[in-house]
Short mmCIF file of C-alpha atoms and ligand atoms in Angstrom, two decimals:
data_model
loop_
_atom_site.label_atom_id
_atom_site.label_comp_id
_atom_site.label_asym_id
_atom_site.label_seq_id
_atom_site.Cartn_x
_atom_site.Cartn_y
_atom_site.Cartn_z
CA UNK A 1 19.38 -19.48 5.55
CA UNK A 2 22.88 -18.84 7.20
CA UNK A 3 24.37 -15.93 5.78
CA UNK A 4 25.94 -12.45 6.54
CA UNK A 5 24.66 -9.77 4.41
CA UNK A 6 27.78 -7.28 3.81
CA UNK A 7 28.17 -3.53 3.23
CA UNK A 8 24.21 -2.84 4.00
CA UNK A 9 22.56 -0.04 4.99
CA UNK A 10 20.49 -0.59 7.82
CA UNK A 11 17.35 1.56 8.41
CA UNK A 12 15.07 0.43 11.02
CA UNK A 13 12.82 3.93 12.28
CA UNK A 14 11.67 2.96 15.22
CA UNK A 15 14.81 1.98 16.44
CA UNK A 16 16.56 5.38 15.68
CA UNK A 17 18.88 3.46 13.63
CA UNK A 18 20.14 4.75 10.07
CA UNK A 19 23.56 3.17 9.47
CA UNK A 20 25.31 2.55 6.75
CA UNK A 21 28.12 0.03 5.90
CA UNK A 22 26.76 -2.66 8.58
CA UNK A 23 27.04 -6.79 8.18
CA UNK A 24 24.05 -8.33 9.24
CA UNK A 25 23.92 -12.11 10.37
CA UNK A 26 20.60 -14.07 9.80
CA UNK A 27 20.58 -17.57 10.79
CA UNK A 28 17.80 -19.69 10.74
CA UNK A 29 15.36 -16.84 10.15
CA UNK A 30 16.82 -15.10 12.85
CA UNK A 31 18.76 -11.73 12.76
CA UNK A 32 21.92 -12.64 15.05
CA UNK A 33 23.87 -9.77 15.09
CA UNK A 34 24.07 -5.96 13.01
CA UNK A 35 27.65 -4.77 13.28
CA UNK A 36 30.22 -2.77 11.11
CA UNK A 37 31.90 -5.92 10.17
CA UNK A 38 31.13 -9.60 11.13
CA UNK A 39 32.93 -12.63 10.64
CA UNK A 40 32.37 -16.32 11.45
CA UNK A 41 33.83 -19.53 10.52
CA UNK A 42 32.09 -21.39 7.45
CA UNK A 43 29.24 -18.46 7.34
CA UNK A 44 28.96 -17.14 3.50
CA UNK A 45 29.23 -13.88 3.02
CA UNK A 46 27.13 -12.03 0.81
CA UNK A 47 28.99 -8.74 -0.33
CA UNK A 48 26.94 -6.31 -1.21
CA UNK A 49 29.20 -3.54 -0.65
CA UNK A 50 28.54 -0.80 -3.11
CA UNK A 51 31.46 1.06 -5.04
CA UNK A 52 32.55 4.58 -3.74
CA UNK A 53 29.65 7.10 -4.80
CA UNK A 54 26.96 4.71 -4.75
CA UNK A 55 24.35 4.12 -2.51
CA UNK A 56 24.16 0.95 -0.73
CA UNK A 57 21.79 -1.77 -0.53
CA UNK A 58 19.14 -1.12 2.82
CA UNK A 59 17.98 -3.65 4.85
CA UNK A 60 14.93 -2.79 6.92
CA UNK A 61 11.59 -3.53 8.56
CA UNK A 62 8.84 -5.85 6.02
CA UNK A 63 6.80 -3.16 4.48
CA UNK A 64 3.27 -2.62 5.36
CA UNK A 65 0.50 -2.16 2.17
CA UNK A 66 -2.96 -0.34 3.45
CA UNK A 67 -4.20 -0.56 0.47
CA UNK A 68 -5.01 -3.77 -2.18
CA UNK A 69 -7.46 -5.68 -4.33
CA UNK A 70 -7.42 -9.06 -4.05
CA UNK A 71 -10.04 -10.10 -6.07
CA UNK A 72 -10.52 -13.36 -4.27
CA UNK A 73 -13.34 -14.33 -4.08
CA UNK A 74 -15.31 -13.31 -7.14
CA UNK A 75 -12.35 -12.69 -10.01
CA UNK A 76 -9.78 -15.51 -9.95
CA UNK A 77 -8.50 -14.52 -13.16
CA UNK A 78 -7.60 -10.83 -12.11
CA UNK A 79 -5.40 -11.86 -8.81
CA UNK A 80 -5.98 -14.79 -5.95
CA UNK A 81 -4.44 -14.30 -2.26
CA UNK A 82 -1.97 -16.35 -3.60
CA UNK A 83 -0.74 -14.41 -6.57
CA UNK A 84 -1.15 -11.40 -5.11
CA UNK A 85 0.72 -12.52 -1.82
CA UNK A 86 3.90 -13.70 -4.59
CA UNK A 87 3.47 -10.08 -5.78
CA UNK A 88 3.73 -8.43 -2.76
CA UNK A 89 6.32 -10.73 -1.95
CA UNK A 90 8.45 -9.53 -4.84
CA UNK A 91 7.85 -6.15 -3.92
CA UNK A 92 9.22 -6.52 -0.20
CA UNK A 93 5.98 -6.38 1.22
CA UNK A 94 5.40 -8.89 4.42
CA UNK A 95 1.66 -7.31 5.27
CA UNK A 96 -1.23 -5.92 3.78
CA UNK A 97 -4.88 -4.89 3.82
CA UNK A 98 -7.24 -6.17 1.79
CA UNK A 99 -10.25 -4.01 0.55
CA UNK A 100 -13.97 -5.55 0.63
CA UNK A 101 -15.01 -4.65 -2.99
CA UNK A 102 -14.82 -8.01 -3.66
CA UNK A 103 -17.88 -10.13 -5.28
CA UNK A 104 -19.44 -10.93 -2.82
CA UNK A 105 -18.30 -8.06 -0.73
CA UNK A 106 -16.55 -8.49 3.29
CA UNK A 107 -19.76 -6.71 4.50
CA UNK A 108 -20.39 -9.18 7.38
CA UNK A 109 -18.88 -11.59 10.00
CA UNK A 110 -19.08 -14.17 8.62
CA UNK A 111 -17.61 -13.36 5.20
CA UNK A 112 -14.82 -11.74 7.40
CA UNK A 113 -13.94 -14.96 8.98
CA UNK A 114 -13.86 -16.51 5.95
CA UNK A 115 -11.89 -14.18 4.19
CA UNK A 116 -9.28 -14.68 7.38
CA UNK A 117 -9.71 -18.29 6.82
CA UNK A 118 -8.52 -17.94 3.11
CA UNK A 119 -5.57 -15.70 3.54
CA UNK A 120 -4.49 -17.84 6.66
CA UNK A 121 -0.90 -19.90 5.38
CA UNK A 122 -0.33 -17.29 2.79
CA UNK A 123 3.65 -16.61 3.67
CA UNK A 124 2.70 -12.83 3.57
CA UNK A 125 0.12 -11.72 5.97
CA UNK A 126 -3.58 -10.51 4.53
CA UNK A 127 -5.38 -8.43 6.77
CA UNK A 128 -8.90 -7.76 5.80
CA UNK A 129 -11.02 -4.56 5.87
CA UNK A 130 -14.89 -5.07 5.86
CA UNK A 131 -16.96 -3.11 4.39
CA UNK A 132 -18.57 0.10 6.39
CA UNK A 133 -22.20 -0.32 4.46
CA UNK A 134 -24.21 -3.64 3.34
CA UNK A 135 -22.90 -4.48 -0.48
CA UNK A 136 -21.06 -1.34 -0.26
CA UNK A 137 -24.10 0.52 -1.20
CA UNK A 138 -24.08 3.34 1.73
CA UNK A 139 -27.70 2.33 2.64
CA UNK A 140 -27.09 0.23 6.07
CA UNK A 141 -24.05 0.25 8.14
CA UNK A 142 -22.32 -3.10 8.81
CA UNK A 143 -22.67 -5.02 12.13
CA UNK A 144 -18.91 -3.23 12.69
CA UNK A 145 -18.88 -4.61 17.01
CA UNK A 146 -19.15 -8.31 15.09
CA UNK A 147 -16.88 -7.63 12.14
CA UNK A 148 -14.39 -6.47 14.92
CA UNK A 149 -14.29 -9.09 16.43
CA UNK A 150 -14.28 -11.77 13.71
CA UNK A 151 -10.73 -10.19 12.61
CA UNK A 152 -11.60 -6.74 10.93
CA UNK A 153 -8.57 -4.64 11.19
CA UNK A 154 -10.58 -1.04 9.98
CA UNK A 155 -13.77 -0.60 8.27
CA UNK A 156 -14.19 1.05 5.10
CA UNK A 157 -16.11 0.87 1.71
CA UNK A 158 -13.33 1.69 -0.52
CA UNK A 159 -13.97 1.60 -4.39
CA UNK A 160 -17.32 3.77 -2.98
CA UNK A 161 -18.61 6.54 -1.13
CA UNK A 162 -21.55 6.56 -0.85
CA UNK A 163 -22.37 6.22 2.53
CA UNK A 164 -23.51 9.75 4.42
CA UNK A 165 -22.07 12.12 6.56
CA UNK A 166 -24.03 11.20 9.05
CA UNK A 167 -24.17 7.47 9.05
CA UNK A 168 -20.17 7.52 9.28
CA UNK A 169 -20.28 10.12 12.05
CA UNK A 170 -22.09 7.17 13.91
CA UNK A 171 -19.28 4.65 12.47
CA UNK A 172 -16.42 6.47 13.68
CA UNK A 173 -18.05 7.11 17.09
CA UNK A 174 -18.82 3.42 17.12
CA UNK A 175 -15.48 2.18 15.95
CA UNK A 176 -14.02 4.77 18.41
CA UNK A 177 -14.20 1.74 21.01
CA UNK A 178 -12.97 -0.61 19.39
CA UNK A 179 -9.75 0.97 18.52
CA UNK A 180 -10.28 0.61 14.26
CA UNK A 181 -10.28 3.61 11.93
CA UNK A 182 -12.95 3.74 9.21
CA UNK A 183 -11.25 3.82 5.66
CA UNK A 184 -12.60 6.60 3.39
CA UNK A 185 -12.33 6.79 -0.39
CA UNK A 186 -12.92 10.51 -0.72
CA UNK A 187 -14.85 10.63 -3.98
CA UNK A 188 -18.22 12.14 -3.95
CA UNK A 189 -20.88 10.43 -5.67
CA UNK A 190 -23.34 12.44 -6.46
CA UNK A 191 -20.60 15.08 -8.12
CA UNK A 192 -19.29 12.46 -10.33
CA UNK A 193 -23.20 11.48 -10.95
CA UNK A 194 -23.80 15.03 -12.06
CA UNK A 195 -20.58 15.59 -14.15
CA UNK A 196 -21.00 12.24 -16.37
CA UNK A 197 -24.90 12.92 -16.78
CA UNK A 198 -25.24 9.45 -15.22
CA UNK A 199 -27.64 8.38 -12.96
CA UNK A 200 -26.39 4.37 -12.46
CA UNK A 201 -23.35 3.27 -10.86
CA UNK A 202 -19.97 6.03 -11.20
CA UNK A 203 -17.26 3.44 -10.46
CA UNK A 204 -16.39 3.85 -14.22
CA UNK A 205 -17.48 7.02 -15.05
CA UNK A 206 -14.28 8.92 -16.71
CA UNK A 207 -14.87 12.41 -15.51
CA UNK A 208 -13.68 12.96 -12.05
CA UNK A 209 -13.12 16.91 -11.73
CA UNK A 210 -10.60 17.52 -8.70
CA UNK A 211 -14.04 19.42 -6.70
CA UNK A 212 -15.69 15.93 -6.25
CA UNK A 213 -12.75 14.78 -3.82
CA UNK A 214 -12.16 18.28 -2.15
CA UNK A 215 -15.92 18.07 -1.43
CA UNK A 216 -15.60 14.48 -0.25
CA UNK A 217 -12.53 14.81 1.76
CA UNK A 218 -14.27 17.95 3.54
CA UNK A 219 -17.95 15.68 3.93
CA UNK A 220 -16.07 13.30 6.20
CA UNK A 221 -13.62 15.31 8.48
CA UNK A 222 -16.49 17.38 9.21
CA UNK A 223 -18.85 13.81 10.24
CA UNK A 224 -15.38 13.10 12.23
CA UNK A 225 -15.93 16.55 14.36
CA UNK A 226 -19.09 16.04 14.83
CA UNK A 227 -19.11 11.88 16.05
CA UNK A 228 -16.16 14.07 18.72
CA UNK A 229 -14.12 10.50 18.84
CA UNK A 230 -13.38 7.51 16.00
CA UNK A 231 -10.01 7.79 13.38
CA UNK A 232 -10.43 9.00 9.88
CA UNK A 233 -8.33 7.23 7.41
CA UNK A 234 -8.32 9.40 4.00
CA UNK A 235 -7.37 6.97 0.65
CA UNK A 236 -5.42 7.46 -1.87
CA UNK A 237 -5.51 11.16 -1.99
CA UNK A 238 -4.73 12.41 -5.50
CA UNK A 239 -4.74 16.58 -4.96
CA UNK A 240 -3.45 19.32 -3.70
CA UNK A 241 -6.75 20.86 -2.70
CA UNK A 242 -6.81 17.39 -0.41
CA UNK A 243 -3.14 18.22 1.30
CA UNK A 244 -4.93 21.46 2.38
CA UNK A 245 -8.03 20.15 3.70
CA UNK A 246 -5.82 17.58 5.55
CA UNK A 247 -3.97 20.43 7.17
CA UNK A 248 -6.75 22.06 8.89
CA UNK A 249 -7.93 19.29 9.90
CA UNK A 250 -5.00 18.08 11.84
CA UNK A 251 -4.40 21.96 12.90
CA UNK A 252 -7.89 21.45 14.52
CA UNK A 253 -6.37 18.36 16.43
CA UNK A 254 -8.73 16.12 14.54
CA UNK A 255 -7.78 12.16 14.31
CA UNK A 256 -7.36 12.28 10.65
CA UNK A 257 -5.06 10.07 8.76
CA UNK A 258 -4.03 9.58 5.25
CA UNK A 259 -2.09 7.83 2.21
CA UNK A 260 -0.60 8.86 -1.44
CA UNK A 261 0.06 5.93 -3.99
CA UNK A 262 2.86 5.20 -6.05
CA UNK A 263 0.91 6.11 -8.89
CA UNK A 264 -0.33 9.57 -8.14
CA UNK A 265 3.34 10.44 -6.45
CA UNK A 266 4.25 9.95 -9.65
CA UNK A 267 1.01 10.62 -12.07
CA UNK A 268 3.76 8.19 -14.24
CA UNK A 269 3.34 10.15 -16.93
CA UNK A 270 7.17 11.11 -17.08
CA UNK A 271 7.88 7.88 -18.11
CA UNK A 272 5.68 6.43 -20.04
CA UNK A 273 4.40 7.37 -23.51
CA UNK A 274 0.48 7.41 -23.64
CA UNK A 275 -0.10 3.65 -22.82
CA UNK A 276 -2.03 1.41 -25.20
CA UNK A 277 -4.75 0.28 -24.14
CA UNK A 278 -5.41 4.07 -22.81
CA UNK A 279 -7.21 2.70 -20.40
CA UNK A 280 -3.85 1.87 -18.47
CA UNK A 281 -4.24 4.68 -17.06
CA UNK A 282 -7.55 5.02 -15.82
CA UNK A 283 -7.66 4.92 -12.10
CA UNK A 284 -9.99 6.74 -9.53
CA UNK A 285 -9.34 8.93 -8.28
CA UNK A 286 -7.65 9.82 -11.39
CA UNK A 287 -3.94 11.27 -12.23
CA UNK A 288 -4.07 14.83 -12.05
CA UNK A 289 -1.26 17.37 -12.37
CA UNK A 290 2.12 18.52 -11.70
CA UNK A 291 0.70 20.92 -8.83
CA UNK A 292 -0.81 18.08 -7.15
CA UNK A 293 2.27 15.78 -7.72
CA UNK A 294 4.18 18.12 -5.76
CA UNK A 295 1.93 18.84 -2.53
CA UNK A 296 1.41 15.42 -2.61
CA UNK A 297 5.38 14.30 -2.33
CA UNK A 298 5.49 17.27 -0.43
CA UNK A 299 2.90 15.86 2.65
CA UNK A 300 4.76 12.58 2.45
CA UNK A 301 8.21 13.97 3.43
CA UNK A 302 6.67 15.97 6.04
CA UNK A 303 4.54 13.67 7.56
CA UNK A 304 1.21 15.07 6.98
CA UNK A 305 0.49 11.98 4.68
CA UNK A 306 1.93 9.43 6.54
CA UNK A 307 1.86 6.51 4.41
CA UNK A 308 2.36 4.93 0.98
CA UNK A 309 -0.54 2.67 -0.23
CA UNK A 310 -0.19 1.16 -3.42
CA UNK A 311 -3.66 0.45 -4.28
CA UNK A 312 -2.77 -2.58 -6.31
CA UNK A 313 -5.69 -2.90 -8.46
CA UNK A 314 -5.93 -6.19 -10.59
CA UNK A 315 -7.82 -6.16 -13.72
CA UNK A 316 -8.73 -8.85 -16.84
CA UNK A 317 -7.19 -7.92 -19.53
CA UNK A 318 -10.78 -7.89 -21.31
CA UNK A 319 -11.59 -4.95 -18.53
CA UNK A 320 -8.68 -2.71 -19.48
CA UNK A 321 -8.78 -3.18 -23.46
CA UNK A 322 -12.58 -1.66 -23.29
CA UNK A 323 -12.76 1.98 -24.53
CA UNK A 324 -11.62 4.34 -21.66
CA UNK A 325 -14.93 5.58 -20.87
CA UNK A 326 -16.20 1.95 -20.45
CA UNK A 327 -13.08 0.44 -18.80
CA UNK A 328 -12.28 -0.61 -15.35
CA UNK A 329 -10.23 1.73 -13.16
CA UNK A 330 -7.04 0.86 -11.69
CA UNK A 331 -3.78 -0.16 -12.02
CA UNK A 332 -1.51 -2.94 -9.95
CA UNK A 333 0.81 -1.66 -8.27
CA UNK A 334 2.78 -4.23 -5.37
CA UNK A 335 5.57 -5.12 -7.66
CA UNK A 336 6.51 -1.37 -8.97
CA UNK A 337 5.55 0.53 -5.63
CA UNK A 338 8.97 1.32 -4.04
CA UNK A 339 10.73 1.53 -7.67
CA UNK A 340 8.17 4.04 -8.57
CA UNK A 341 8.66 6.48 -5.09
CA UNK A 342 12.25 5.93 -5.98
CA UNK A 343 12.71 6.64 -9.45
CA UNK A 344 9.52 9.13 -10.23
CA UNK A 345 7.59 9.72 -7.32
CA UNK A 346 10.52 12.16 -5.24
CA UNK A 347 11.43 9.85 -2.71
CA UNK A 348 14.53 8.38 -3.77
CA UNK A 349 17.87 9.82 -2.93
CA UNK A 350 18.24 11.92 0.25
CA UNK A 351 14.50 10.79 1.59
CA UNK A 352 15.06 7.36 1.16
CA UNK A 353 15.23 6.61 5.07
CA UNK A 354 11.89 8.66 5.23
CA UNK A 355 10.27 6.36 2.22
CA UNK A 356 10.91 3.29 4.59
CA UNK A 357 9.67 5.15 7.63
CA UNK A 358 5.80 5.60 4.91
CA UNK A 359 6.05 2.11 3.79
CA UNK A 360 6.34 0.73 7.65
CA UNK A 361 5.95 2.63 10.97
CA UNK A 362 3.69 4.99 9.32
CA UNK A 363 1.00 2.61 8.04
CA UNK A 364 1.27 0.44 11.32
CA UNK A 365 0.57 3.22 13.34
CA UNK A 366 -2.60 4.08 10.69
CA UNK A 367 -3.96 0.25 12.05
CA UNK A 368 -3.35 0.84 15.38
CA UNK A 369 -1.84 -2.05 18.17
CA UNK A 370 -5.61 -3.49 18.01
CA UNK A 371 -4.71 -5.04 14.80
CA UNK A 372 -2.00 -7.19 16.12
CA UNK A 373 0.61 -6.43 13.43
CA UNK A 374 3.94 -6.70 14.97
CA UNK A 375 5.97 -3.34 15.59
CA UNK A 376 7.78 -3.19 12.57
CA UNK A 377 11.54 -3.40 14.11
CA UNK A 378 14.65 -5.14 13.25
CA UNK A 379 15.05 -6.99 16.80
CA UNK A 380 18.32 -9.24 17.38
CA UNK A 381 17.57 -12.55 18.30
CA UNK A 382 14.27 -12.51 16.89
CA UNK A 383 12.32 -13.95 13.71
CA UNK A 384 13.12 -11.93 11.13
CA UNK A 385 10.28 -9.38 9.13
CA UNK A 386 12.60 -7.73 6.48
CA UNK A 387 12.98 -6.29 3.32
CA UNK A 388 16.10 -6.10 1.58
CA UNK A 389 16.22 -3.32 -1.30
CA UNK A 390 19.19 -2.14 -3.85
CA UNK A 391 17.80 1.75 -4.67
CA UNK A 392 20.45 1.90 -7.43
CA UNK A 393 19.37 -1.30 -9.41
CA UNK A 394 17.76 -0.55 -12.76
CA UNK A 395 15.07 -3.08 -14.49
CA UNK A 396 12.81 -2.97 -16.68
CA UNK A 397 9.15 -3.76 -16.07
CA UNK A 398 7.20 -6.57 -17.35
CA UNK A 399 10.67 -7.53 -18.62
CA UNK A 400 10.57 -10.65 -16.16
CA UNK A 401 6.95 -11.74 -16.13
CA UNK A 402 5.92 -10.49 -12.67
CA UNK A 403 3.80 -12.40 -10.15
CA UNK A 404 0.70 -10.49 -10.10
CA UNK A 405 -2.01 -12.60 -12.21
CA UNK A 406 -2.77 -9.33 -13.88
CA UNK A 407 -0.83 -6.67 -16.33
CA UNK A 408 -2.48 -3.69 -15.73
CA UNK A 409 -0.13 -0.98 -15.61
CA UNK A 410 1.18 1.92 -17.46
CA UNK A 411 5.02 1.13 -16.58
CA UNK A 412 5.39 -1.93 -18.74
CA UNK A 413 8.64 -1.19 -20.22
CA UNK A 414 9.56 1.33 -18.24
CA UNK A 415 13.17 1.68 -16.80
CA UNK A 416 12.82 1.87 -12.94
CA UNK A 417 15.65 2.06 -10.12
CA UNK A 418 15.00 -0.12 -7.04
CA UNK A 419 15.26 -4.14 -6.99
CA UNK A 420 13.48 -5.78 -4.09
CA UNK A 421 16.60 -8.40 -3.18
CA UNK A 422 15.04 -10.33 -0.47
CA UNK A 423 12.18 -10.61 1.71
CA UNK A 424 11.61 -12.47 4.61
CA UNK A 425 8.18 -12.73 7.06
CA UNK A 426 8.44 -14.26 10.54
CA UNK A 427 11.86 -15.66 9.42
CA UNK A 428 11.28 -17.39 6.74
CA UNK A 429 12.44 -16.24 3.19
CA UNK A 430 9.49 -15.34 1.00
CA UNK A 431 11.22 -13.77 -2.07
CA UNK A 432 14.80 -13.71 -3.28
CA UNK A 433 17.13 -12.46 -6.21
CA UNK A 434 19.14 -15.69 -6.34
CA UNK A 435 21.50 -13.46 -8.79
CA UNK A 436 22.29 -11.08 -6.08
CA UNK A 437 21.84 -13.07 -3.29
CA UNK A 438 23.05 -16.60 -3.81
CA UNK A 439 22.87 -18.02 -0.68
CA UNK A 440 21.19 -21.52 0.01
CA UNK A 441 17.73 -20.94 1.10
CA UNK A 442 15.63 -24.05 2.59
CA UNK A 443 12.91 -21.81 2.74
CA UNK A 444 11.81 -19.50 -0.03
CA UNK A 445 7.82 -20.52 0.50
CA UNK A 446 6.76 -21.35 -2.68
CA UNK A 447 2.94 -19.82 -2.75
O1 DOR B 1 -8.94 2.69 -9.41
C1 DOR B 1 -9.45 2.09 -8.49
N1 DOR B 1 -9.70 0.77 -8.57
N2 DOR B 1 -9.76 2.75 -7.38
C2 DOR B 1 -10.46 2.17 -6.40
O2 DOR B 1 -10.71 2.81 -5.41
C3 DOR B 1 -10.96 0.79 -6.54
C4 DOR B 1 -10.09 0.04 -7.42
C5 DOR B 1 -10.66 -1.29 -7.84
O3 DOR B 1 -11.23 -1.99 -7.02
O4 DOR B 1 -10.47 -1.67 -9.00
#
């Protein structure tokens, strides 16, 4: 690709630069020059300059995901690396972190170096969390030194909790020196045992009262006081009794962290009638209310929530058509996640530069330098990592099949704002909108 990119916003937040009405040159994978107006013999120009009113197009840093399902290995037919790497592709992604709920689980080092092994040659970079307990069960911790250091980027046991407060104080002590946080999906257990009169398995138990992730959210900042050292990563936080708890913890100077989904910035429900199956909507934890909605957007723009996760949950078909009560929980999420903050979840408008700032520095900082994920900078002269977005663009969901190998979300059909235009990862062009940006691209990596 040899092309200048015309009339762009550039955003890159850990540059300190927020400008608008820039050309940028990439050759060869390479950004050669950002400047108010470029122009070079035989170089096409894409113009992308938007009419007077309208917001332009942004170009900035490949955004960072915390937070999928993969499904590989275990459920082809709900995603693969490869479809979900197309997906995140599409959705300007150039990293992410895959969970360990997978069948088997990531609970040791060897199924962590060949989880690596898979995603390796995937054009968008998989990072892979393994599991904090043996079969994600709570019982045994993991042999985290060894996970480490067959590629682990953080630790956690996400899609449970049932691990106790005191066997992740030792984690976090433990994973203290090796520079990882330990992922926590703050939903307790036992509560949701209790409220569903169940005594089996609660990953699909419908009633999640709001109490069972206040309680779990407390449970593990207090283990992180007492194991005095490690970094608490919070999930998906869904409530506005969470925001608070999150507050006093960082008041107390404790090495908490956290993330808010598309989804429950959102809770969706604005724009989408009740979705058929029902079971669209099931996700844990689940959507709440319009109180939580707003402390939720409300920690994002200030930086107490730090980053946007989607939580990209792949599901069968067959899993999502079940009765509610029976069905799986969760929703995908890669392809809608920045249309979503845009259009529903508060972030559009005046707080786009701090949506790229959640979807990039914030989560890299959440894995730390340990997990060798490149700043995320728009350097001249080097390979580029980019995303290029138009926050004005309207679509439709579904409308175009997307790449996910799964359809499991509540937006199908919904109108949306915010096209991803192109993507590229270590230079080389991983997704494009050959409508809007026709330029001749030896290297869109097919997947
Ligand atoms: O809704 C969810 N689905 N939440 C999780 O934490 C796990 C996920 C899954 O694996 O399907």
């Amino acid at each position: 690709m040899n092309a200048i990119l015309r009339g762009v916003r550039v955003i890159d937040p850990l540059g300190r630069l927020d400008a608008p009405g820039q050309d940028v040159w990439i050759d060869g994978g390479k950004i050669l020059a950002i400047y108010h107006h470029i122009d070079a013999a035989g170089v096409p120009v894409v113009d992308l300059t938007p009419p007077d009113g309208v917001d332009p197009c942004v170009l900035c840093p490949g955004f960072i995901d915390l937070h999928v399902h993969l499904r590989q290995p275990g459920d082809d037919e709900a995603e693969t690396l490869e479809t979900g790497a197309r997906a995140a592709a599409a959705g300007g992604f150039t990293h992410m972190v895959a969970m360990a709920n997978t069948t088997p689980p990531i609970d040791t080092p060897e199924r962590v170096a060949e989880a690596r092994l898979a995603a390796s040659n995937l054009p968008v970079s998989i990072l892979q969390v393994a599991a904090l307990t043996r079969g994600l069960d709570g019982e045994e911790l993991v042999d985290i030194r060894k996970c480490v250091e067959s590629g682990a980027v953080a630790l956690g046991d996400d899609g449970r909790n049932s691990v106790s407060p005191r066997q992740l104080a030792i984690a976090l002590a433990e994973t203290a020196h090796l520079s990882r946080a330990v992922f926590v999906h703050p939903e307790d257990e036992e509560m949701i045992a209790q409220a569903n009169g169940t005594q089996g398995s609660v990953t699909r138990s419908p009633i999640r009262p709001v109490e069972t992730e206040t309680r779990a959210v407390n449970l593990a900042v207090r283990a992180l006081s007492h194991a005095r050292s490690g970094h608490l990563h919070l999930q998906h936080l869904s409530s506005e009794g969470s925001v608070a708890s999150l507050r006093r913890a960082r008041h107390q100077g404790l090495a908490v962290s956290a993330e808010v989904t598309p989804h429950h910035l959102s809770m969706w429900l604005p724009v989408a009638e009740e979705p058929d199956p029902q079971a669209l909507r099931k996700v844990n934890p689940p959507l709440r209310g319009e109180l939580d909605r707003v402390a939720l957007v409300q920690a994002l723009r200030e930086g107490l929530i730090e980053a946007v996760a989607t939580d990209h949950a792949p599901h069968r078909a067959a899993e999502k058509s079940l009765a509610y009560d029976d069905a799986a929980p969760g929703m995908i999420g890669l392809e809608t996640a920045l249309a979503t903050c845009i259009t529903i979840g508060g972030m559009g408008g005046e707080w786009l530069a701090t949506l790229v700032e959640r979807l990039t520095v914030g989560p890299h900082r959440i894995l730390g330098p340990a997990s060798g994920v490149p700043e995320p900078r728009l350097r001249i002269g080097e390979s580029a990592t980019c995303t290029l977005f138009d926050p004005n663009a309207e679509w439709t969901v579904g409308e175009t099949p997307l790449h996910s190998r799964s359809r499991n979300t509540p937006l199908i059909g919904a109108r949306l704002r915010g096209t991803v235009l192109l993507t590229l990862a270590g230079g080389r062009v991983i997704h494009q909108d050959p409508a809007r940006v026709p330029i001749v691209s030896e290297q869109v990596t097919s997947v």
